[in-house]
């Protein structure tokens, strides 16, 4: 199994409970997690895709690796999970403006 987790918050910690739940489900099914990929503030991929270009390219590589090799290299997992949010506070402010009727 490979998990791709998306959330609206800019902090990766926001996905910890979901990550733990998926890991438990996989373990309960006697499965094996081949990779876990976290995309905080996933809306940014739509409005500013250039921020996560290298991560998305690495995600495509992860897909190729799992199909061709049966595993994803640690380097690729690390590349996908590389931070693409420099200023979490600015992202939260952007989200607040959007929810208050502004535009991103």
Tab-separated table of C-alpha atoms in Angstrom:
chain	number	residue	atom	x	y	z
A	1	UNK	CA	0.000	0.000	0.000
A	2	UNK	CA	1.043	3.554	-0.672
A	3	UNK	CA	-0.592	6.443	1.200
A	4	UNK	CA	-0.923	9.918	-0.243
A	5	UNK	CA	-2.266	12.219	2.456
A	6	UNK	CA	-3.618	15.686	1.720
A	7	UNK	CA	-4.754	18.341	4.146
A	8	UNK	CA	-5.565	22.022	4.209
A	9	UNK	CA	-3.303	22.989	7.090
A	10	UNK	CA	0.321	23.894	6.346
A	11	UNK	CA	1.741	21.837	9.208
A	12	UNK	CA	2.612	18.213	8.499
A	13	UNK	CA	1.717	17.432	12.100
A	14	UNK	CA	-1.934	17.970	11.102
A	15	UNK	CA	-1.798	14.645	9.259
A	16	UNK	CA	-0.283	12.589	12.086
A	17	UNK	CA	-3.572	11.086	13.308
A	18	UNK	CA	-4.588	10.133	9.769
A	19	UNK	CA	-1.148	8.679	9.129
A	20	UNK	CA	-1.345	6.611	12.309
A	21	UNK	CA	-4.816	5.370	11.351
A	22	UNK	CA	-3.661	4.235	7.911
A	23	UNK	CA	-0.618	2.496	9.398
A	24	UNK	CA	-2.859	0.645	11.876
A	25	UNK	CA	-5.322	-0.405	9.155
A	26	UNK	CA	-2.473	-1.663	6.974
A	27	UNK	CA	-0.952	-3.589	9.892
A	28	UNK	CA	-4.340	-5.074	10.834
A	29	UNK	CA	-4.691	-6.349	7.259
A	30	UNK	CA	-1.192	-7.878	7.398
A	31	UNK	CA	-0.226	-5.420	4.696
A	32	UNK	CA	2.965	-3.578	3.973
A	33	UNK	CA	3.192	0.154	3.503
A	34	UNK	CA	5.587	0.869	0.639
A	35	UNK	CA	5.421	4.640	0.985
A	36	UNK	CA	3.686	7.521	2.690
A	37	UNK	CA	3.507	10.911	1.042
A	38	UNK	CA	2.292	14.058	2.775
A	39	UNK	CA	0.959	17.134	1.024
A	40	UNK	CA	0.005	19.840	3.546
A	41	UNK	CA	-1.946	22.826	2.224
A	42	UNK	CA	-2.754	20.724	-0.812
A	43	UNK	CA	-4.807	23.555	-2.330
A	44	UNK	CA	-1.475	25.212	-3.153
A	45	UNK	CA	-0.854	22.540	-5.773
A	46	UNK	CA	-3.834	23.923	-7.673
A	47	UNK	CA	-3.270	27.654	-7.163
A	48	UNK	CA	0.557	27.701	-7.163
A	49	UNK	CA	1.656	24.379	-8.704
A	50	UNK	CA	5.221	25.578	-9.152
A	51	UNK	CA	5.720	25.312	-5.384
A	52	UNK	CA	5.506	21.522	-5.467
A	53	UNK	CA	6.775	20.700	-8.963
A	54	UNK	CA	9.767	18.705	-7.748
A	55	UNK	CA	7.625	16.833	-5.208
A	56	UNK	CA	5.035	15.931	-7.841
A	57	UNK	CA	7.768	14.793	-10.247
A	58	UNK	CA	9.202	12.646	-7.454
A	59	UNK	CA	5.714	11.237	-6.799
A	60	UNK	CA	5.495	10.164	-10.449
A	61	UNK	CA	8.923	8.522	-10.058
A	62	UNK	CA	7.639	6.733	-6.930
A	63	UNK	CA	4.801	5.307	-9.012
A	64	UNK	CA	7.249	4.040	-11.601
A	65	UNK	CA	9.506	2.526	-8.944
A	66	UNK	CA	6.710	0.662	-7.176
A	67	UNK	CA	5.487	-0.822	-10.453
A	68	UNK	CA	8.912	-1.719	-11.843
A	69	UNK	CA	10.769	-2.677	-8.655
A	70	UNK	CA	8.095	-3.485	-6.081
A	71	UNK	CA	9.471	-0.816	-3.745
A	72	UNK	CA	10.133	2.909	-3.572
A	73	UNK	CA	13.661	4.049	-2.838
A	74	UNK	CA	14.237	6.021	0.366
A	75	UNK	CA	15.634	8.860	-1.762
A	76	UNK	CA	12.393	9.101	-3.724
A	77	UNK	CA	10.264	8.989	-0.561
A	78	UNK	CA	12.394	11.798	0.841
A	79	UNK	CA	12.127	13.824	-2.384
A	80	UNK	CA	8.323	13.570	-2.415
A	81	UNK	CA	8.092	14.569	1.234
A	82	UNK	CA	10.419	17.536	0.872
A	83	UNK	CA	8.970	20.698	2.416
A	84	UNK	CA	7.431	23.121	-0.096
A	85	UNK	CA	5.905	25.600	2.374
A	86	UNK	CA	8.382	28.231	3.509
A	87	UNK	CA	6.076	30.297	5.687
A	88	UNK	CA	3.183	28.405	7.336
A	89	UNK	CA	1.863	31.613	8.945
A	90	UNK	CA	1.525	33.234	5.517
A	91	UNK	CA	-0.416	30.215	4.256
A	92	UNK	CA	-2.780	30.395	7.228
A	93	UNK	CA	-3.331	34.106	6.546
A	94	UNK	CA	-4.026	33.341	2.875
A	95	UNK	CA	-6.581	30.718	3.884
A	96	UNK	CA	-8.230	33.115	6.343
A	97	UNK	CA	-8.608	35.742	3.614
A	98	UNK	CA	-10.140	33.157	1.297
A	99	UNK	CA	-12.654	31.984	3.904
A	100	UNK	CA	-13.575	35.602	4.639
A	101	UNK	CA	-14.644	36.027	1.026
A	102	UNK	CA	-11.402	37.119	-0.543
A	103	UNK	CA	-9.458	35.451	-3.287
A	104	UNK	CA	-6.234	33.540	-3.156
